[in-house]
Coordinates of C-alpha atoms in Angstrom, one line a residue:
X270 CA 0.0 0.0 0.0
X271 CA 1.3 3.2 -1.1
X272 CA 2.0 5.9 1.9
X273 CA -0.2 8.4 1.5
X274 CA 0.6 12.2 2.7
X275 CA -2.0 14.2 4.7
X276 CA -3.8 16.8 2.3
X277 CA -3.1 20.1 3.1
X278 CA -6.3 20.8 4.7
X279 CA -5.7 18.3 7.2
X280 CA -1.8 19.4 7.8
X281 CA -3.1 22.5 8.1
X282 CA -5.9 21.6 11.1
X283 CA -3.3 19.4 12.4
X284 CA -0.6 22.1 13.4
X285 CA -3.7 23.6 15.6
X286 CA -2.9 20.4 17.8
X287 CA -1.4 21.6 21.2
X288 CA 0.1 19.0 23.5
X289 CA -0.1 21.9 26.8
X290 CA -4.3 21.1 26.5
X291 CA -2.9 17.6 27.1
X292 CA -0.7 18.4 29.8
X293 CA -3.6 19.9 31.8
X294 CA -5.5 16.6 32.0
X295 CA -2.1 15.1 32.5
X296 CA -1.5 16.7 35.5
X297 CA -5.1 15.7 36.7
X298 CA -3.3 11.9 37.9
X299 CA -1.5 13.6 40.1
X300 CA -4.2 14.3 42.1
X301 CA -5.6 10.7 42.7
X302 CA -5.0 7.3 43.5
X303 CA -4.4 5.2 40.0
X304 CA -6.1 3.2 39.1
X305 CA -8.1 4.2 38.2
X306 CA -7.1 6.1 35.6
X307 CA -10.2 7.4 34.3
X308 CA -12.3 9.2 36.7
X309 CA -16.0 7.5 37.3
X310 CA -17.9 10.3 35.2
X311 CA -15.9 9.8 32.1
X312 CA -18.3 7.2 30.2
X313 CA -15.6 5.6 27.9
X314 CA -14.1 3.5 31.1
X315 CA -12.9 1.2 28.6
X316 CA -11.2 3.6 26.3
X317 CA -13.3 3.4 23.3
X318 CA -15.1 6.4 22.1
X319 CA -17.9 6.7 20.2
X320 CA -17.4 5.4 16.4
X321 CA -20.6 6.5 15.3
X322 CA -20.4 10.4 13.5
X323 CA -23.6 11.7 15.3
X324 CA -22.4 10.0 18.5
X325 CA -18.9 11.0 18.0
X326 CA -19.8 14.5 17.4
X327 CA -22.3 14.5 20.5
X328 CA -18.8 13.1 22.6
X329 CA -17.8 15.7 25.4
X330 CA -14.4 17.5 24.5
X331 CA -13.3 17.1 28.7
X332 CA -14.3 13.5 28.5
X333 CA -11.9 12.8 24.9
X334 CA -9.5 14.9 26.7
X335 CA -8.9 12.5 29.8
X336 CA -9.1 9.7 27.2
X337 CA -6.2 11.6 25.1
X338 CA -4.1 12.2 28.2
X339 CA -3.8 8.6 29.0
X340 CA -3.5 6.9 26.3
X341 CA 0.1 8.1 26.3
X342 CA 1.5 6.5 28.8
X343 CA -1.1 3.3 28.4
X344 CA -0.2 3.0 24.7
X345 CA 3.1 3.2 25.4
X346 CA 3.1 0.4 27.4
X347 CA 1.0 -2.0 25.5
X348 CA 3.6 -1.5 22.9
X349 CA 6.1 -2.9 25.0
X350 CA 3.6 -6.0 25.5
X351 CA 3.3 -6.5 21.8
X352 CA 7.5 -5.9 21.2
X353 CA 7.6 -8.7 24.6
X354 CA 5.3 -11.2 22.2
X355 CA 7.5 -10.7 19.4
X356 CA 10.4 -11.6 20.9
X357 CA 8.8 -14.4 22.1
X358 CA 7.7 -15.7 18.5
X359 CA 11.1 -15.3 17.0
X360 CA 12.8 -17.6 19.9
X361 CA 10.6 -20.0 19.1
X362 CA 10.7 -20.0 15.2
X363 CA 7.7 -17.8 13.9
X364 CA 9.5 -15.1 12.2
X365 CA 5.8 -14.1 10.7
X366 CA 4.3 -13.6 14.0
X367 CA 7.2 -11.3 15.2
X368 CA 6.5 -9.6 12.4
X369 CA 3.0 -9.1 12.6
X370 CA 3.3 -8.1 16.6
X371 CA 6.8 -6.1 16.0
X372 CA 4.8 -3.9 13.7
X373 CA 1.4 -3.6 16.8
X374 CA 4.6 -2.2 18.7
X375 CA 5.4 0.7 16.0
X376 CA 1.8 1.5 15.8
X377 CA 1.1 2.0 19.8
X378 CA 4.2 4.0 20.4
X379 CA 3.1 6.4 17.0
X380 CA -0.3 6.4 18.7
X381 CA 1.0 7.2 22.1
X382 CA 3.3 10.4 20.9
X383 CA 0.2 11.6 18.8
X384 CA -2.3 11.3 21.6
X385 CA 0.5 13.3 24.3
X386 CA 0.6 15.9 21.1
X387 CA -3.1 16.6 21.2
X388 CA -4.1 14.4 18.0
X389 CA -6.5 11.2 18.8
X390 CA -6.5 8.8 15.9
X391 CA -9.8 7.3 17.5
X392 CA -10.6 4.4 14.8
X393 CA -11.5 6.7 11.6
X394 CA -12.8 9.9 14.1
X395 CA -9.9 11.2 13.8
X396 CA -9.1 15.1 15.8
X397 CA -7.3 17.2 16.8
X398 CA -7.5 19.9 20.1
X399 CA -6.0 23.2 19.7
X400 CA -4.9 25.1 23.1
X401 CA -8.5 26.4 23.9
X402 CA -9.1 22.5 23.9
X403 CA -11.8 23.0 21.1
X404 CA -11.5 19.7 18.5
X405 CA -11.3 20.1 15.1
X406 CA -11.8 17.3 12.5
X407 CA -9.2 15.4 10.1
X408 CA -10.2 13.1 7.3
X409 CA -11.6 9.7 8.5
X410 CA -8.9 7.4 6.9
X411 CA -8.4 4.6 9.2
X412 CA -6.4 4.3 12.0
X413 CA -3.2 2.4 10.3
X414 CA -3.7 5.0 7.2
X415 CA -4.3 7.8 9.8
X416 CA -1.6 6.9 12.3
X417 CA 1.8 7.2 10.2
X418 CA 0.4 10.3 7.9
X419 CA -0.5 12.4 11.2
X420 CA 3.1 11.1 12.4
X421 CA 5.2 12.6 9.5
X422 CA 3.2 15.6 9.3
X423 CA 3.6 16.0 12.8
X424 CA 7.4 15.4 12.8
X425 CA 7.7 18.8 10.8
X426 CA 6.0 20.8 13.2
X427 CA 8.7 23.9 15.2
X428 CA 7.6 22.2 18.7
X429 CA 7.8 18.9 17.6
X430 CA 11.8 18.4 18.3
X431 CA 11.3 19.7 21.7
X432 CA 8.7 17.1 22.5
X433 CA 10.4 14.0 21.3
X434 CA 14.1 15.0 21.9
X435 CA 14.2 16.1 25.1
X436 CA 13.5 13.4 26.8
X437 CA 16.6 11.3 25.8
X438 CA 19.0 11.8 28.2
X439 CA 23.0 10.8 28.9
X440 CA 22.6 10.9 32.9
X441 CA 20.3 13.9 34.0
X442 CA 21.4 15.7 30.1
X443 CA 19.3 16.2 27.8
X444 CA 20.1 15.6 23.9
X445 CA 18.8 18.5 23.6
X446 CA 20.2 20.9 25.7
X447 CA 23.7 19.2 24.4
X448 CA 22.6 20.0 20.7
X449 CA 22.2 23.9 22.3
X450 CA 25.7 23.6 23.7
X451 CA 27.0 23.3 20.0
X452 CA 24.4 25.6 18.3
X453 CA 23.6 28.4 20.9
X454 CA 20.5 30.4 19.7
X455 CA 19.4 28.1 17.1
X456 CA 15.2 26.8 17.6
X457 CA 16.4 23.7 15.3
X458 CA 12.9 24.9 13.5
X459 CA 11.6 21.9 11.1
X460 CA 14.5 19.6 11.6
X461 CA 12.6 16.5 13.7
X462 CA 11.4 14.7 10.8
X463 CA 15.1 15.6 9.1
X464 CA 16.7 14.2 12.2
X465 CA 14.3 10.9 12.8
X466 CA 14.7 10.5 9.2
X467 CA 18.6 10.5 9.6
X468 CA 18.6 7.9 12.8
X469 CA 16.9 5.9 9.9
X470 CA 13.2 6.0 11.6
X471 CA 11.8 7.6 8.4
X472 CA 8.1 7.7 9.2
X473 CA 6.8 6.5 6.2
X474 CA 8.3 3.4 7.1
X475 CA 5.9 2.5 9.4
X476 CA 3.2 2.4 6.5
X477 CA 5.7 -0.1 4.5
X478 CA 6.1 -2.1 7.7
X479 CA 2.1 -2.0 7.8
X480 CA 2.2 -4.0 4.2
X481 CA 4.9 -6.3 5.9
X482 CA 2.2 -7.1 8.7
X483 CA 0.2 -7.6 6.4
X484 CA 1.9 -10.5 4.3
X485 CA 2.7 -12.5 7.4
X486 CA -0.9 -11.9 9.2
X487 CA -2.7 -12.9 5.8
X488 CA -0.6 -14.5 3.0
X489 CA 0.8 -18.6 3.1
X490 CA 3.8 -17.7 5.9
X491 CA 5.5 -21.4 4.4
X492 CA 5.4 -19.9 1.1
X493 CA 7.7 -17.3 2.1
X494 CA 10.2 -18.6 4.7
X495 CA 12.1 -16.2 6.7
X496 CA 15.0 -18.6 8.4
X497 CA 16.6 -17.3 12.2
X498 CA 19.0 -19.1 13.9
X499 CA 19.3 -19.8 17.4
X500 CA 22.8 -18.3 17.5
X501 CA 22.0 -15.0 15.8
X502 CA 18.8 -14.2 18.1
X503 CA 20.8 -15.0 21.0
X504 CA 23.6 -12.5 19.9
X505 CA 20.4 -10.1 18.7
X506 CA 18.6 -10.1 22.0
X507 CA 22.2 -9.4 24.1
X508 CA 22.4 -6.1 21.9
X509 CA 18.7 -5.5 22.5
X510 CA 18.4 -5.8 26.1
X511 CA 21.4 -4.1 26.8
X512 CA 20.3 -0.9 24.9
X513 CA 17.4 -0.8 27.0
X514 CA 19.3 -1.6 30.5
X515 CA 18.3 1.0 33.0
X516 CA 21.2 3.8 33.3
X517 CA 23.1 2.9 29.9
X518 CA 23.3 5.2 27.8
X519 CA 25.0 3.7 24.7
X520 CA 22.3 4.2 22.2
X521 CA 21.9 7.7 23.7
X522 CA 25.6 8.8 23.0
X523 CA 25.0 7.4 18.9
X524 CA 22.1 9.6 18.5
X525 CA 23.3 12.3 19.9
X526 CA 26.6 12.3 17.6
X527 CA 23.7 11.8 14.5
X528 CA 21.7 14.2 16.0
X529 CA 24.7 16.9 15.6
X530 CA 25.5 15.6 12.1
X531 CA 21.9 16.4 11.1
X532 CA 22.0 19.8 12.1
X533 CA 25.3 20.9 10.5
X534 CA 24.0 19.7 7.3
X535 CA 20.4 21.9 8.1
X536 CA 22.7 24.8 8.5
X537 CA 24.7 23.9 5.7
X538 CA 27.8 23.3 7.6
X539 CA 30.2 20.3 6.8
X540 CA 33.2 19.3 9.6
X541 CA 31.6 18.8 13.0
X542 CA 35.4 20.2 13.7
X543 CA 34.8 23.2 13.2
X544 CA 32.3 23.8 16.3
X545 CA 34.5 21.0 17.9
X546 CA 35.2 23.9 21.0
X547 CA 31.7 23.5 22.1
X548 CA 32.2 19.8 23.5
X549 CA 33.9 22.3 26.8
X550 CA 30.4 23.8 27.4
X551 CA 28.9 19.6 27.5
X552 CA 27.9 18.5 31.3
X553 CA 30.5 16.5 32.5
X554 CA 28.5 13.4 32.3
X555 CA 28.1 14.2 28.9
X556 CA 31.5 14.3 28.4
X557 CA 32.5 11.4 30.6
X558 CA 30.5 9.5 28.1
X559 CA 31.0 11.1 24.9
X560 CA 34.6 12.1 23.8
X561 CA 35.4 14.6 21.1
X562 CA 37.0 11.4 19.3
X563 CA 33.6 9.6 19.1
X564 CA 32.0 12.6 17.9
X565 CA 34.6 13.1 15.1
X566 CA 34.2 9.2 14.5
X567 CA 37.4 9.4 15.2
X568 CA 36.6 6.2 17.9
X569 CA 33.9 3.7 17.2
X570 CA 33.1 5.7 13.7
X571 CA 30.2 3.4 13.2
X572 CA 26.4 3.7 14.2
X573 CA 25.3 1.4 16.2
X574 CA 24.4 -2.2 15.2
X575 CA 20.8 -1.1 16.3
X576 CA 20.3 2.0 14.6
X577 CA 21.7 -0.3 11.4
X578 CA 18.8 -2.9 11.7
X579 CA 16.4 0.1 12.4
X580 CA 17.8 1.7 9.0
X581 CA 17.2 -1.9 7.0
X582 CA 14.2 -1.3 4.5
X583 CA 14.6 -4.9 2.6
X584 CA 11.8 -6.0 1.3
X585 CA 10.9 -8.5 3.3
X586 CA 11.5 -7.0 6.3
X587 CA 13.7 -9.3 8.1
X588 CA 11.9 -9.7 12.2
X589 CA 15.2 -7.7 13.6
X590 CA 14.6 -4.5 12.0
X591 CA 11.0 -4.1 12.6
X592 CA 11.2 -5.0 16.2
X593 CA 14.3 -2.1 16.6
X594 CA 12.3 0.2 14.7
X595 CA 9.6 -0.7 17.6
X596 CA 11.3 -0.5 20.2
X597 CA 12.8 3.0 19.2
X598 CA 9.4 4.8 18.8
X599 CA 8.1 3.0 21.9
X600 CA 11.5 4.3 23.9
X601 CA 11.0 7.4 22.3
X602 CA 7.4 7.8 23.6
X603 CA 7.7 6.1 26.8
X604 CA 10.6 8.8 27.4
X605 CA 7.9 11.7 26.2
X606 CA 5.3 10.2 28.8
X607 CA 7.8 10.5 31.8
X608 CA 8.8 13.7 31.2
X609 CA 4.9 14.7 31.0
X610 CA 3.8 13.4 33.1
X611 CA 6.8 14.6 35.5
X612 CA 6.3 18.4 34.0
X613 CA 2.6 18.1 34.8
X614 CA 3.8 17.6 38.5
X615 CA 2.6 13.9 38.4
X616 CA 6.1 11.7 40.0
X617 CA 5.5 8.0 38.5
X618 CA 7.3 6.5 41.4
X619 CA 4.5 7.8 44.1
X620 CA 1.1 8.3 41.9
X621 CA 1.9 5.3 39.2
X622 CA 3.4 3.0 42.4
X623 CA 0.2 1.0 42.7
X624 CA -0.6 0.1 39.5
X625 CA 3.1 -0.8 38.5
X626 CA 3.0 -3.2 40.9
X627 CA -0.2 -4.5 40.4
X628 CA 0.4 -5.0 36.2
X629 CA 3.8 -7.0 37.1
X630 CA 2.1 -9.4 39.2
X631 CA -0.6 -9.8 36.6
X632 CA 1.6 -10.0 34.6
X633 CA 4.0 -12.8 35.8
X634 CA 7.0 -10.6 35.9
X635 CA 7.6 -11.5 39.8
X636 CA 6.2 -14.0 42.4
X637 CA 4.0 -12.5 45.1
X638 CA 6.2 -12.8 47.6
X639 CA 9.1 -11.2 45.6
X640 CA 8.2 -8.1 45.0
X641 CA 11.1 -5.6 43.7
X642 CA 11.8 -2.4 45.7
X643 CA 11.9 -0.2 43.0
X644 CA 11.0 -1.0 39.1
X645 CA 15.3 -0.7 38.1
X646 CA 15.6 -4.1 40.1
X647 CA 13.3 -5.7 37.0
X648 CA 16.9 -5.8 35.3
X649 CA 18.1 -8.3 37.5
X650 CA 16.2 -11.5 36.0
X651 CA 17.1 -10.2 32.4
X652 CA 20.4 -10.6 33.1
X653 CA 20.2 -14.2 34.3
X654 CA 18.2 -15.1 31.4
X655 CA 20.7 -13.5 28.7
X656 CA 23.3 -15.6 30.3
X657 CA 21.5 -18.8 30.6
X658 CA 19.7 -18.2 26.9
X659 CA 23.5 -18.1 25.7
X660 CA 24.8 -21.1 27.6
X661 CA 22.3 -22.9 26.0
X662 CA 23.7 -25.0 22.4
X663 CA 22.4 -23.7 19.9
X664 CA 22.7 -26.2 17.0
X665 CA 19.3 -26.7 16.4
X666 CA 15.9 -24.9 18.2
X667 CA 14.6 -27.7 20.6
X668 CA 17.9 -28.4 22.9
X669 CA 18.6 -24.1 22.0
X670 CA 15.3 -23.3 23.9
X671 CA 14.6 -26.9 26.2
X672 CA 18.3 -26.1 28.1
X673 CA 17.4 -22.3 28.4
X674 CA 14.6 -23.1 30.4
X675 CA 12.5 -20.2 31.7
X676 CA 15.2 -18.0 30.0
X677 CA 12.9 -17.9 27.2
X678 CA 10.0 -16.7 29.1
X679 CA 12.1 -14.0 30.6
X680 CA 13.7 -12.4 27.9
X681 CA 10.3 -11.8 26.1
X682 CA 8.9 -9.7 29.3
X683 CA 9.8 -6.2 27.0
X684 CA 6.9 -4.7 29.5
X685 CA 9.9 -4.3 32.1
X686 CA 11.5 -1.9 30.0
X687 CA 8.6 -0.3 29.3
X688 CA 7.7 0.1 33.5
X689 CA 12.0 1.5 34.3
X690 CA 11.5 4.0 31.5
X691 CA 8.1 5.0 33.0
X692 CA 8.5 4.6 36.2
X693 CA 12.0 6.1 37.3

């Protein structure tokens, strides 16, 4: 299926959408217990709005608002479910199925970053609220069509870089406020969908990863074999988990060098050596982690291995890069949901402590009795599974995942990255 642009009309309605209208029903968690995370007098306690147009239209704006202002955080977090199911269906040999549940990953975390911008993609009644939180209408393409057009479109908008950069952090820096360090007065005006574009997350990919879904969710899945070995997901999953490792910052310090390289070519600058001086004004942690050397790909001139499978558009799209093109929108609005929900002076670890706690043990991801203190302990367990998933031999699929044991079961639990980015 061809990617299809918004028309201009609906780009047009669509920069109305302010994400501070959000915020305000953001900060309206902080001042209860959750759950619940709907207040009783909202009438969608499931979620769903009205699909009908007289009944949508009829909808009250507060009511879609609370809806809107939870679904990031929400969405976010079921994406991490659906990555945690695909990384269950590649161990155990159905490449299809990790496709078709990598790509549910991409869609909820695009969903979640709309819905924190002020943009509901609510199943073909699609809207947007401006900052007097009146709605106004976009086309009712359907919510796959919907989803990626409103992304890209979105992308280009001045506050859009603010929103989804700022939140990525090396220590307590933001990428952001590094970027500043090196280009002091700049507003970096129209560059996010330049910049996502250059990590190689270019947002119409997630329409072409829609068709991918597609095949493996509909066509003969043995007519088109996609062959994984034991010994490459096993390598695969030890670079995946370790990007995602509470306090590491190694995917961090590679956007941040691309992030730079992006802007000198938006000012039409060439040598990052020539505004080398500014690495002096970086925050020491910065710098502790980031040396002028790497910058100038002097050291490690390479991206990183993940940012290479996120970059991969073969057709087919092999499981790998679809589920690192998931799992960098879903870190990317995961991080935009903390830092909400923290500027709307909601702190996950006291308001969100309950429920955390209460989805891991419905969820399996500890034993009653075992609760962890804090959600950076959930690391602990993916550790001993990454080691005992790769002393397990790997000559064929049976003995790779028999041996392994619950290892299996552990390193498909994605939700705990999802709950130490949220909650933290």
């Amino acid at each position: 299926m061809a990617f299809t642009p918004l028309s201009n009309d609906d780009a047009q309605t669509l920069a109305l959408a302010d994400a501070a209208i959000v915020q305000a029903k953001i900060a309206e968690l902080g001042q209860r217990a959750i759950p619940p995370w709907l207040l009783p007098t909202n009438p969608y306690q499931d979620g769903k709005v009205p699909t009908g147009e007289a009944a949508f239209a009829a909808a009250d704006n507060e009511h879609l608002l609370e809806v809107l202002a939870i679904r990031g955080p929400l969405h976010a977090i079921d994406g991490w479910g659906y990555l945690g199911r695909a990384i269950n269906a590649l161990v155990c040999g159905k490449p299809h199925a990790a496709r078709h549940l990598a790509y549910y990953g991409e869609l909820r975390g695009a969903l979640s970053i709309l819905a924190m911008s002020g943009i509901g993609i609510f199943n073909r009644r699609n809207v947007v609220f401006d900052a007097a939180g009146d709605r106004h209408t976009l086309a009712n393409r359907d919510t796959h069509d919907m989803c990626w057009a409103a992304l890209e479109s979105w992308s280009m908008l001045e506050d859009s870089l603010d929103l989804i950069v700022r939140p990525l952090t090396i220590g307590t820096s933001s990428l952001l406020d590094g970027l500043a360090d090196f280009f002091p007065g700049s507003k970096f005006s129209g560059t996010c969908a330049y910049i996502m574009e250059s990590w190689g997350f270019d947002l119409k990919q997630g329409a072409s990863d829609r068709d991918e879904r597609n095949w493996s969710s509909y066509q003969l899945t043995s007519l088109q074999p996609i062959p994984t070995a034991p010994q490459e997901i096993t390598e695969f999953l030890e670079m995946y988990w370790s990007l995602l490792r509470p306090d590491n910052f190694a995917l961090e310090r590679h956007l941040f060098r691309i992030l730079l390289e992006a802007e000198m070519r938006s000012v039409g600058e060439v040598q990052l050596q020539d505004r080398i001086a500014a690495y002096s004004k970086l925050a020491p942690e910065v710098q502790a982690l980031v040396s002028e050397d790497f910058l100038l790909r002097v050291e490690d001139p390479n991206d990183h291995q993940f940012l290479t499978y996120v970059a991969d558009q073969a057709t087919p799209a092999r499981p790998f890069a679809m589920l690192c093109r998931a799992a960098l929108i879903l870190k990317l609005a995961t991080g935009l949901a903390e830092e909400r929900l923290r500027t709307a002076g909601v702190n996950p670890n006291v308001h969100l402590d309950d429920w955390w706690r209460q989805f891991g043990l419905e969820n399996g991801l500890w034993a009653p009795a075992a609760a962890p203190e804090n959600s950076v302990d959930l690391w602990g367990d993916i550790a001993v599974a990454l080691e005992d998933l790769a002393a397990a031999p790997t000559d064929n699929r049976f003995d790779w995942t028999t041996v392994a044991g619950s290892a299996v079961t552990r390193v498909a639990e994605l939700d705990r990255a999802g709950i130490w980015q949220l909650v933290r």
